[in-house]
Amino acid sequence: MPHVTNDGAGPAPSPDRPLRVAVIGAGPAGIYAADALTRQDAVPVAVDLVDRLPTPFGLVRHGIAPDHPKMRAIRDTLYRSLDHPLVRFVGNVDVGRDLSLEELRRHVDAVIYTYGASVDRRLGIDGENLPGSLAATDLVAWYCGHPDADRERVEDAVRHARSVVVVGVGNVALDVARVLARAPEELDPTEMPQHVLDALAASPVEEITVLGRRGPAQAAFTTQELRELGELAGATVLVDPKDLELEPDAEERAAADRVVARNLAAMRDWIDHVPEPGRPTLTLRFFSRPARLIGSDRVEAVEIERTAVDGDGRAVGTGELEVLPADLVIRSVGYRGVSLPGLPVDERTGTVPNEGGRALRDGAPSPGEYVAGWIKRGPTGVVGTNKHDARETVAHLLADATDGTLRVGGPVDDLVQTLVARGAEPVLLDDWRAIDAAEVALGATRGRARTTLHEWDSLLAAVRAAAASAG
Ligand code: NAP
């Protein structure tokens, strides 16, 4: 579908007047998009990689569990893409607050939205708003040191958490269950802020139950993450052997799917496990969905309904109810993207409508607007999935620039100058390096490689201190 030009009919991009692209969201999708833009020389480009936070890396920093340091190390690869002469990281900029999307668009020829899916999906059951009921996103933000984490609410919940129920059997559910089950010495070397380590060490967790509304063959987690549960130093993993007994045809289908077959094999290795006195348990329980959360002032229990999986693979209730004691219930049932002011999302999917990354407005490609990552395709896949995804989007953007449907507009103001003139405090890559150094220095005070700065004030103080000492 041909696009119209940005402003009618500008010239083709040139080294003197490159195609100016703003990428909104400096997580993996945004960084991979910037990388794809700078790895070609057919279309001269200049990229502003804008983020609301003063730090880049999105869910690599504030999503991947800190007890997975090898996975978090992808940050070093992403950093190399950021540290490119044609890419400018512009953090601490809230599009909608510091400048409107419309104003931003006057500074660039094209925008790629890569701001992810930040909001939790809800269960829609009674009791979900009681204290002691959290979204996995709340807990993850807190233990990763996100500056917007609701410390008070999460720490209150963690302090009471003797019996924990996690709803959902995806990788995020396993992350939160595993982090809560870890022995303090397993978490101590991580980048978690000290108050998080202290709160987790003091939490009274005795039992964690992870609930799958369908069977073990339909679980969304991956085998590596599953197997890790069996290696926890401080907890015993349990599974009900009956949940693992499949009908012959289901067993045949399961055997044909490598991930499912490996998952089942991993869980079958645990069927002889028994609880040990004084040692926390982590139980995987399938064919169970929460019907309501029970409690007056805070969560005390979850009523669960036994389910069966129908011929279409859906969970159907059997009417058989059971009450499970719980002081903390964590729903981990997926994420949802929300709109930026001025950019509608499809409420049903939580994504920006698009065709291969070309953003659609009223069903038609919107000139100069593109999407990549979770806000494009929904909250699926691993970090690397975003590479292919961003490349597809950028290929379409470059095709539009090459065939003349996307042209450069007139002279544009510099985004950073505009922001500074408005009193905003954009954080550039050098400023991030100051934050990085402050985190490494903070970690060193306790013999760790790094400790995450978790407050807006401390993040920006690191930037200001470095600027002041640079004169
Ligand atoms: P997910 O993989 O989509 O899992 C969501 C889980 O919630 C599924 O088990 C789903 O069950 C369940 N669920 C949904 N609605 C429910 C409801 N109303 N009641 C009960 N259960 C419900 O999502 P995620 O765990 O948030 O992960 C998001 C993405 O990040 C995934 O691609 C994941 O692999 C990735 N990730 C990867 C890692 C890693 O590689 N280590 C770590 C974290 C996240 P149904 O299947 O029955 O719908």
XYZ file of C-alpha atoms and ligand atoms in Angstrom:
519
model
C 0.000 0.000 0.000
C 1.692 3.250 -1.072
C 2.189 5.937 1.525
C 1.901 9.642 0.975
C 4.914 11.800 1.778
C 5.248 13.380 5.184
C 4.648 16.910 4.056
C 3.533 16.510 0.486
C 6.728 16.083 -1.510
C 10.120 16.471 0.135
C 13.436 15.445 -1.341
C 14.956 12.000 -0.970
C 17.110 11.524 2.143
C 20.759 12.509 1.701
C 23.830 12.528 3.955
C 23.278 16.301 4.447
C 19.641 15.821 5.262
C 19.225 12.232 6.444
C 15.882 10.649 7.172
C 15.274 11.553 10.805
C 13.644 8.718 12.710
C 12.425 8.782 16.303
C 12.156 5.361 17.930
C 9.938 5.544 21.009
C 11.044 2.973 23.567
C 14.687 1.992 24.141
C 14.012 -1.654 24.991
C 15.188 -4.545 22.808
C 12.674 -3.824 20.008
C 13.684 -0.156 19.845
C 17.388 -0.887 19.963
C 17.079 -3.603 17.308
C 15.116 -1.140 15.146
C 17.870 1.468 15.549
C 20.419 -1.203 14.749
C 18.604 -2.251 11.569
C 18.356 1.393 10.488
C 22.079 1.978 10.923
C 23.239 -1.310 9.418
C 22.291 -0.257 5.897
C 23.583 2.537 3.699
C 20.866 2.750 1.036
C 18.998 5.419 3.005
C 20.969 7.954 5.100
C 19.383 8.043 8.569
C 19.739 9.706 11.962
C 17.977 8.021 14.862
C 16.724 9.472 18.148
C 15.969 6.629 20.527
C 13.577 8.115 23.057
C 12.646 6.554 26.387
C 10.503 7.629 29.316
C 13.124 6.306 31.727
C 16.625 7.739 32.103
C 17.945 4.229 31.390
C 17.868 2.147 28.212
C 17.205 -1.607 27.756
C 13.502 -1.844 28.727
C 12.602 -5.333 29.922
C 16.219 -6.470 29.760
C 16.754 -4.166 32.739
C 13.302 -4.212 34.317
C 11.873 -7.574 33.242
C 14.475 -10.329 32.934
C 14.795 -11.750 36.425
C 17.964 -10.578 38.201
C 18.798 -14.199 39.088
C 19.285 -14.748 35.344
C 22.520 -12.776 34.894
C 23.478 -14.560 31.675
C 20.214 -13.504 30.028
C 20.605 -9.963 31.317
C 24.078 -9.865 29.756
C 22.395 -9.275 26.389
C 22.462 -5.682 27.619
C 26.126 -5.531 26.533
C 25.208 -6.457 22.959
C 22.346 -3.963 22.940
C 24.668 -1.290 24.311
C 26.937 -1.667 21.272
C 23.996 -0.786 19.005
C 23.222 2.266 21.127
C 26.802 3.446 21.004
C 26.650 4.253 17.288
C 27.335 7.665 15.763
C 23.967 7.715 13.979
C 21.993 6.784 17.103
C 21.250 9.196 19.931
C 19.733 7.865 23.155
C 17.330 10.473 24.551
C 16.078 9.185 27.905
C 13.905 10.758 30.596
C 11.452 12.014 27.981
C 7.773 11.284 28.411
C 6.038 11.607 25.076
C 2.691 13.094 26.027
C 4.047 15.009 29.045
C 7.311 16.614 27.894
C 6.097 17.042 24.358
C 3.099 15.745 22.475
C 3.343 13.100 19.818
C 2.315 15.735 17.288
C 5.177 17.975 18.432
C 7.633 15.088 18.338
C 6.575 14.305 14.799
C 7.500 17.839 13.733
C 11.095 17.003 14.679
C 11.381 13.838 12.602
C 10.324 12.297 9.304
C 9.218 8.961 10.732
C 8.410 7.426 14.101
C 8.731 3.790 15.160
C 6.738 2.938 18.280
C 8.489 0.266 20.325
C 7.238 1.084 23.807
C 6.054 -2.423 24.589
C 3.136 -3.765 26.581
C 3.472 -2.439 30.088
C 0.133 -3.204 31.713
C -0.955 -6.471 33.308
C -3.971 -8.429 32.161
C -6.582 -8.952 34.853
C -8.474 -12.056 35.933
C -11.829 -10.289 36.273
C -12.818 -12.198 39.419
C -14.061 -11.111 42.853
C -11.424 -10.128 45.376
C -8.811 -9.216 42.785
C -8.340 -5.744 44.306
C -7.746 -6.912 47.882
C -4.389 -6.162 49.515
C -2.239 -9.238 48.961
C -3.366 -9.531 45.343
C -0.671 -8.351 42.944
C 0.056 -8.430 39.261
C 3.305 -10.139 38.313
C 4.231 -6.815 36.701
C 4.114 -5.187 40.185
C 6.445 -7.749 41.699
C 8.787 -7.845 38.707
C 9.045 -4.027 38.592
C 9.841 -4.025 42.306
C 12.504 -6.729 42.325
C 14.135 -5.291 39.189
C 14.328 -1.832 40.800
C 11.988 0.007 38.408
C 11.713 3.596 39.632
C 7.907 3.527 39.360
C 7.476 0.323 41.399
C 4.920 0.569 44.192
C 7.274 -0.379 47.034
C 4.799 0.006 49.836
C 2.157 -2.241 48.304
C 4.562 -4.936 47.153
C 6.573 -4.999 50.378
C 3.386 -5.248 52.419
C 2.369 -8.243 50.305
C 5.795 -9.902 50.485
C 5.911 -9.424 54.260
C 2.691 -11.445 54.641
C 3.504 -14.084 52.052
C 3.471 -17.461 53.798
C 1.252 -19.214 51.240
C 1.607 -17.860 47.721
C -0.559 -18.670 44.707
C 0.694 -17.686 41.250
C -1.961 -17.775 38.533
C -0.683 -18.690 35.061
C 1.976 -21.058 33.769
C 4.065 -18.862 31.465
C 7.717 -17.928 31.930
C 6.833 -14.830 33.940
C 4.891 -17.008 36.405
C 7.951 -19.227 36.775
C 10.172 -16.150 37.233
C 8.124 -14.765 40.124
C 7.642 -18.188 41.743
C 11.361 -18.950 41.464
C 12.471 -15.561 42.828
C 10.141 -15.964 45.827
C 11.423 -19.512 46.393
C 15.115 -18.625 46.195
C 17.293 -18.859 49.273
C 18.743 -15.441 50.244
C 22.272 -16.567 49.348
C 21.124 -17.331 45.794
C 19.853 -13.774 45.331
C 22.595 -11.986 47.202
C 25.021 -11.640 44.241
C 22.325 -10.199 41.940
C 21.695 -6.602 40.867
C 18.554 -6.370 43.019
C 18.384 -3.259 45.197
C 19.316 -3.933 48.824
C 15.796 -3.253 50.156
C 14.473 -5.946 47.771
C 17.047 -8.484 48.962
C 16.212 -7.636 52.571
C 12.448 -7.935 52.032
C 12.760 -11.246 50.186
C 15.110 -12.653 52.833
C 12.598 -11.708 55.539
C 9.485 -12.981 53.740
C 7.954 -16.004 55.455
C 7.301 -18.041 52.280
C 6.480 -21.679 53.065
C 4.518 -22.790 50.032
C 4.085 -21.522 46.502
C 1.454 -22.993 44.203
C 1.550 -22.203 40.502
C -1.856 -22.697 38.853
C -2.362 -23.712 35.247
C -5.936 -23.472 34.014
C -5.207 -26.125 31.388
C -2.967 -29.210 31.468
C 0.811 -29.643 31.568
C 0.816 -30.213 27.807
C -0.679 -26.732 27.266
C 1.655 -24.836 29.615
C 3.273 -21.738 28.086
C 6.623 -22.008 29.921
C 9.775 -23.268 28.227
C 11.813 -26.257 29.309
C 14.961 -24.482 30.458
C 12.950 -22.237 32.783
C 10.930 -25.224 34.024
C 13.993 -27.364 34.762
C 15.483 -24.587 36.880
C 12.734 -25.120 39.436
C 14.192 -28.537 40.154
C 17.575 -26.976 40.917
C 16.490 -24.493 43.584
C 18.725 -24.600 46.640
C 16.025 -23.539 49.063
C 12.787 -25.190 47.904
C 11.381 -28.548 46.803
C 9.390 -28.664 43.587
C 6.267 -30.819 43.634
C 3.798 -31.932 41.002
C 0.713 -34.131 41.269
C 1.401 -37.324 39.236
C -2.305 -37.480 38.325
C -1.972 -34.146 36.486
C 0.681 -35.755 34.306
C -1.417 -38.762 33.275
C -2.615 -38.034 29.763
C -5.170 -39.837 27.611
C -3.381 -41.961 24.971
C -4.224 -39.582 22.111
C -3.119 -36.552 24.158
C 0.113 -38.369 25.040
C 0.701 -39.028 21.335
C 0.155 -35.358 20.459
C 2.420 -34.329 23.356
C 5.194 -36.665 22.205
C 5.098 -35.072 18.745
C 5.831 -31.608 20.169
C 9.441 -31.430 21.365
C 8.921 -28.654 23.899
C 5.862 -30.339 25.400
C 7.587 -33.750 25.488
C 10.597 -32.254 27.272
C 8.393 -30.343 29.706
C 6.488 -33.501 30.576
C 9.723 -35.449 31.013
C 11.106 -32.744 33.342
C 7.947 -32.780 35.460
C 7.789 -36.579 35.543
C 11.240 -36.546 37.109
C 9.672 -34.802 40.094
C 6.728 -37.077 40.832
C 8.526 -38.834 43.695
C 9.415 -35.557 45.425
C 7.948 -35.168 48.880
C 7.819 -32.088 51.094
C 10.597 -31.843 53.665
C 9.929 -30.320 57.075
C 11.052 -26.681 57.274
C 11.803 -26.445 53.546
C 9.506 -24.355 51.307
C 7.630 -26.128 48.523
C 6.870 -24.974 44.993
C 3.942 -26.933 43.573
C 2.850 -26.957 39.949
C -0.849 -27.579 39.826
C -2.760 -27.957 36.578
C -6.443 -28.094 35.554
C -7.206 -25.385 38.131
C -8.509 -21.883 37.623
C -9.193 -19.230 40.224
C -12.909 -18.558 40.747
C -12.531 -15.781 43.377
C -10.139 -14.422 45.961
C -11.456 -14.678 49.509
C -10.700 -12.294 52.378
C -12.103 -9.317 54.231
C -9.173 -6.923 54.805
C -6.668 -8.796 52.692
C -6.408 -12.005 50.692
C -6.788 -15.128 52.808
C -7.578 -17.816 50.246
C -8.326 -18.555 46.613
C -11.340 -20.545 45.570
C -10.273 -22.652 42.635
C -12.341 -24.641 40.192
C -11.126 -27.889 38.722
C -11.103 -27.723 34.932
C -10.858 -30.089 32.000
C -9.492 -29.372 28.539
C -12.106 -29.657 25.791
C -11.621 -30.900 22.229
C -10.613 -27.396 21.092
C -7.923 -27.172 23.777
C -9.913 -24.752 25.949
C -10.241 -24.912 29.729
C -13.801 -25.726 30.814
C -14.993 -25.629 34.402
C -16.165 -28.866 36.062
C -17.996 -27.136 38.934
C -15.701 -28.890 41.427
C -14.515 -26.195 43.852
C -11.751 -26.133 46.439
C -10.386 -23.439 48.737
C -6.618 -22.937 48.828
C -5.149 -20.801 51.640
C -3.176 -17.843 50.244
C -1.715 -14.672 51.740
C -0.338 -13.510 48.416
C -1.911 -14.077 45.015
C 0.031 -13.060 41.943
C -1.718 -13.017 38.604
C 0.718 -13.712 35.799
C -1.647 -13.994 32.876
C 0.075 -11.805 30.299
C 0.641 -8.168 29.445
C -1.266 -5.615 27.402
C -0.106 -2.569 25.456
C -1.725 0.791 26.112
C -2.073 3.854 23.931
C 0.279 6.806 23.905
C -1.650 10.077 23.942
C -2.451 10.554 20.259
C -1.868 6.937 19.241
C -4.832 4.568 19.488
C -4.368 0.893 20.289
C -6.771 -1.926 19.575
C -8.309 -2.521 23.014
C -8.977 -6.162 22.188
C -5.384 -7.080 21.360
C -3.529 -4.357 23.271
C -1.470 -3.612 20.137
C -1.241 -0.811 17.578
C -3.013 -2.013 14.415
C -0.364 -2.516 11.741
C 0.574 -4.309 8.562
C 4.040 -5.809 8.893
C 5.017 -2.873 11.114
C 3.350 -0.069 9.127
C 1.010 1.514 11.670
C -2.604 1.793 10.596
C -5.011 4.554 11.454
C -8.651 3.990 10.510
C -7.531 0.838 8.728
C -5.052 2.568 6.394
C -1.242 2.891 6.689
C -0.427 6.110 8.460
C 2.381 8.022 6.715
C 5.641 7.929 8.639
C 4.349 5.779 11.528
C 5.665 2.297 12.278
C 5.643 -0.203 15.149
C 7.886 -3.009 16.392
C 8.060 -5.338 19.399
C 5.260 -6.138 21.830
C 3.175 -3.084 20.890
C 3.210 -4.483 17.322
C 2.662 -8.211 17.829
C 1.605 -8.633 21.474
C 3.575 -9.937 24.469
C 5.158 -13.036 22.976
C 8.604 -14.442 22.321
C 12.038 -13.959 23.824
C 14.353 -10.943 23.545
C 15.818 -12.184 20.251
C 12.342 -12.433 18.680
C 12.377 -8.642 18.544
C 15.355 -8.623 16.218
C 13.505 -10.275 13.369
C 10.389 -8.292 14.215
C 12.209 -4.925 14.150
C 13.988 -5.840 10.931
C 10.656 -6.478 9.217
C 9.396 -3.065 10.282
C 12.583 -1.284 9.271
C 12.606 -3.073 5.900
C 9.163 -1.594 5.236
C 10.258 1.849 6.405
C 13.317 1.745 4.151
C 11.248 0.475 1.233
C 8.905 3.433 1.733
C 11.883 5.806 1.806
C 13.450 4.185 -1.249
C 10.359 4.164 -3.430
C 9.627 7.755 -2.557
C 6.466 7.214 -0.542
C 8.325 8.410 2.578
C 10.388 11.543 1.918
C 12.211 13.915 4.199
C 10.303 16.989 5.234
C 11.704 20.514 5.528
C 14.356 21.596 8.036
C 13.618 20.276 11.499
C 14.476 21.547 14.970
C 16.755 19.424 17.079
C 14.733 17.347 19.507
C 17.152 17.642 22.402
C 17.431 21.426 22.024
C 13.647 21.737 22.034
C 13.396 19.592 25.167
C 16.076 21.530 27.007
C 14.444 24.829 26.025
C 11.239 23.554 27.616
C 12.981 22.761 30.887
C 13.015 18.992 30.348
C 16.149 17.077 31.313
C 16.957 14.637 28.514
C 19.429 11.935 29.513
C 21.893 11.115 26.717
C 24.237 8.145 26.391
C 27.068 9.845 28.296
C 24.616 10.558 31.099
C 23.589 6.902 31.100
C 27.254 5.991 31.428
C 27.279 8.038 34.645
C 24.286 6.056 35.954
C 26.006 2.860 34.892
C 29.178 3.825 36.768
C 27.170 4.786 39.866
C 25.438 1.372 39.848
C 28.751 -0.440 39.512
C 30.189 1.655 42.366
C 27.148 0.981 44.562
C 27.406 -2.752 43.873
C 31.099 -2.737 44.751
C 30.309 -1.460 48.257
C 28.788 -4.908 48.947
C 31.032 -7.004 46.734
C 28.558 -7.205 43.829
C 29.118 -6.447 40.162
C 26.302 -3.874 40.214
C 23.292 -2.748 42.220
C 20.353 -1.200 40.392
C 19.535 2.405 41.275
C 15.801 2.227 41.865
C 14.709 5.817 42.436
C 14.203 8.647 39.986
C 16.137 10.929 42.342
C 19.189 8.692 42.590
C 19.232 8.024 38.830
C 19.084 11.724 37.994
C 21.480 12.625 40.830
C 24.097 10.368 39.206
C 23.627 12.245 35.924
C 23.795 15.679 37.564
C 26.847 14.795 39.636
C 28.719 13.646 36.529
C 27.681 16.796 34.633
C 28.792 19.008 37.539
C 32.185 17.333 37.814
C 32.658 17.610 34.040
C 32.175 21.361 34.523
P 2.401 -16.180 28.505
O 3.567 -16.975 28.076
O 1.427 -15.763 27.468
O 1.636 -17.008 29.667
C 0.436 -16.554 30.192
C -0.160 -17.640 31.062
O -1.334 -17.110 31.690
C -0.606 -18.872 30.303
O -0.332 -20.015 31.075
C -2.127 -18.659 30.198
O -2.859 -19.858 30.119
C -2.403 -18.024 31.524
N -3.662 -17.300 31.554
C -4.083 -16.320 30.736
N -5.288 -15.866 31.128
C -5.630 -16.589 32.214
C -6.754 -16.593 33.080
N -7.763 -15.739 32.916
N -6.775 -17.471 34.104
C -5.760 -18.343 34.309
N -4.663 -18.380 33.521
C -4.610 -17.522 32.485
O 2.833 -14.807 29.205
P 4.026 -14.404 30.179
O 4.374 -15.484 31.108
O 3.592 -13.082 30.717
O 5.250 -14.190 29.193
C 5.232 -13.193 28.160
C 6.329 -13.501 27.148
O 7.614 -13.235 27.733
C 6.339 -14.946 26.714
O 6.655 -15.012 25.358
C 7.449 -15.533 27.560
O 8.032 -16.709 27.019
C 8.429 -14.387 27.596
N 9.324 -14.546 28.751
C 10.438 -15.295 28.568
C 11.274 -15.524 29.646
C 12.487 -16.376 29.450
O 12.848 -16.669 28.336
N 13.126 -16.806 30.510
C 10.989 -15.010 30.904
C 9.825 -14.257 31.067
C 8.999 -14.025 29.969
P -3.525 -20.316 28.718
O -2.397 -20.863 27.917
O -4.513 -21.321 29.146
O -4.132 -19.077 28.102
